[in-house]
PDB file of C-alpha atoms in Angstrom:
ATOM      1  CA  MET A   1       9.194  -2.492  17.870  1.00 56.00           C
ATOM      2  CA  PHE A   2       8.234  -1.744  14.298  1.00 60.00           C
ATOM      3  CA  ASN A   3       8.062  -4.344  11.605  1.00 71.00           C
ATOM      4  CA  LEU A   4       8.668  -3.527   7.942  1.00 73.00           C
ATOM      5  CA  ASN A   5       4.966  -3.675   7.125  1.00 75.00           C
ATOM      6  CA  ASP A   6       4.142  -0.970   9.663  1.00 79.00           C
ATOM      7  CA  ILE A   7       6.944   1.224   8.363  1.00 73.00           C
ATOM      8  CA  GLY A   8       5.697   0.866   4.783  1.00 76.00           C
ATOM      9  CA  VAL A   9       2.189   1.880   5.818  1.00 77.00           C
ATOM     10  CA  ALA A  10       3.512   4.794   7.859  1.00 75.00           C
ATOM     11  CA  ILE A  11       5.550   6.047   4.895  1.00 74.00           C
ATOM     12  CA  GLN A  12       2.458   5.920   2.675  1.00 75.00           C
ATOM     13  CA  LEU A  13       0.311   7.753   5.229  1.00 72.00           C
ATOM     14  CA  TRP A  14       2.933  10.311   6.244  1.00 74.00           C
ATOM     15  CA  PRO A  15       2.334  12.998   3.555  1.00 74.00           C
ATOM     16  CA  ALA A  16      -1.443  12.962   4.053  1.00 71.00           C
ATOM     17  CA  SER A  17      -1.296  13.117   7.836  1.00 70.00           C
ATOM     18  CA  ARG A  18       1.439  15.725   7.700  1.00 73.00           C
ATOM     19  CA  SER A  19      -0.562  18.078   5.490  1.00 76.00           C
ATOM     20  CA  ALA A  20      -3.684  17.596   7.612  1.00 76.00           C
ATOM     21  CA  TYR A  21      -1.640  18.271  10.748  1.00 78.00           C
ATOM     22  CA  SER A  22       0.033  21.387   9.364  1.00 78.00           C
ATOM     23  CA  THR A  23      -3.343  22.733   8.190  1.00 83.00           C
ATOM     24  CA  GLN A  24      -4.716  22.249  11.697  1.00 84.00           C
ATOM     25  CA  VAL A  25      -1.694  23.926  13.280  1.00 84.00           C
ATOM     26  CA  ASP A  26      -1.951  26.776  10.763  1.00 86.00           C
ATOM     27  CA  THR A  27      -5.592  27.365  11.652  1.00 88.00           C
ATOM     28  CA  GLN A  28      -4.890  27.271  15.390  1.00 89.00           C
ATOM     29  CA  THR A  29      -1.912  29.603  15.047  1.00 89.00           C
ATOM     30  CA  LYS A  30      -3.886  32.155  13.019  1.00 89.00           C
ATOM     31  CA  ALA A  31      -6.759  32.050  15.512  1.00 89.00           C
ATOM     32  CA  LEU A  32      -4.295  32.510  18.370  1.00 87.00           C
ATOM     33  CA  LEU A  33      -2.576  35.458  16.685  1.00 84.00           C
ATOM     34  CA  ILE A  34      -5.894  37.113  15.830  1.00 85.00           C
ATOM     35  CA  SER A  35      -7.203  36.772  19.380  1.00 86.00           C
ATOM     36  CA  HIS A  36      -3.885  38.037  20.741  1.00 81.00           C
ATOM     37  CA  TYR A  37      -3.963  41.161  18.584  1.00 82.00           C
ATOM     38  CA  ASN A  38      -7.639  41.766  19.318  1.00 82.00           C
ATOM     39  CA  ALA A  39      -6.902  41.574  23.055  1.00 78.00           C
ATOM     40  CA  ALA A  40      -3.983  44.000  22.829  1.00 69.00           C
ATOM     41  CA  PRO A  41      -4.811  47.541  23.986  1.00 67.00           C
TER      42      PRO A  41
END
Protein backbone atom coordinates (compact mmCIF):
# COMPACT_ATOMS: atom_id res chain seq x y z
CA MET A 1 0.00 0.00 0.00
CA PHE A 2 0.93 3.65 -0.27
CA ASN A 3 2.33 5.65 2.58
CA LEU A 4 1.80 9.40 2.88
CA ASN A 5 5.34 10.16 1.74
CA ASP A 6 4.84 8.33 -1.55
CA ILE A 7 1.55 10.11 -2.14
CA GLY A 8 3.17 13.51 -1.53
CA VAL A 9 5.92 12.74 -4.03
CA ALA A 10 3.40 11.44 -6.56
CA ILE A 11 1.33 14.62 -6.24
CA GLN A 12 4.43 16.75 -6.85
CA LEU A 13 5.47 14.70 -9.89
CA TRP A 14 1.99 14.32 -11.37
CA PRO A 15 1.78 17.56 -13.43
CA ALA A 16 5.22 17.07 -14.98
CA SER A 17 4.67 13.43 -15.88
CA ARG A 18 1.18 14.18 -17.12
CA SER A 19 2.34 16.88 -19.52
CA ALA A 20 5.19 14.70 -20.77
CA TYR A 21 2.76 11.82 -21.26
CA SER A 22 0.17 13.90 -23.09
CA THR A 23 2.88 15.36 -25.36
CA GLN A 24 4.00 11.83 -26.22
CA VAL A 25 0.43 10.69 -26.89
CA ASP A 26 -0.18 13.81 -28.99
CA THR A 27 2.87 13.09 -31.13
CA GLN A 28 1.91 9.43 -31.59
CA THR A 29 -1.69 10.32 -32.43
CA LYS A 30 -0.65 12.89 -35.05
CA ALA A 31 1.80 10.44 -36.62
CA LEU A 32 -0.90 7.78 -36.69
CA LEU A 33 -3.45 10.11 -38.29
CA ILE A 34 -0.94 11.33 -40.88
CA SER A 35 0.06 7.80 -41.86
CA HIS A 36 -3.60 6.78 -41.99
CA TYR A 37 -4.51 9.61 -44.34
CA ASN A 38 -1.43 9.04 -46.48
CA ALA A 39 -2.38 5.36 -46.83
CA ALA A 40 -5.97 6.16 -47.81
CA PRO A 41 -6.65 5.87 -51.56
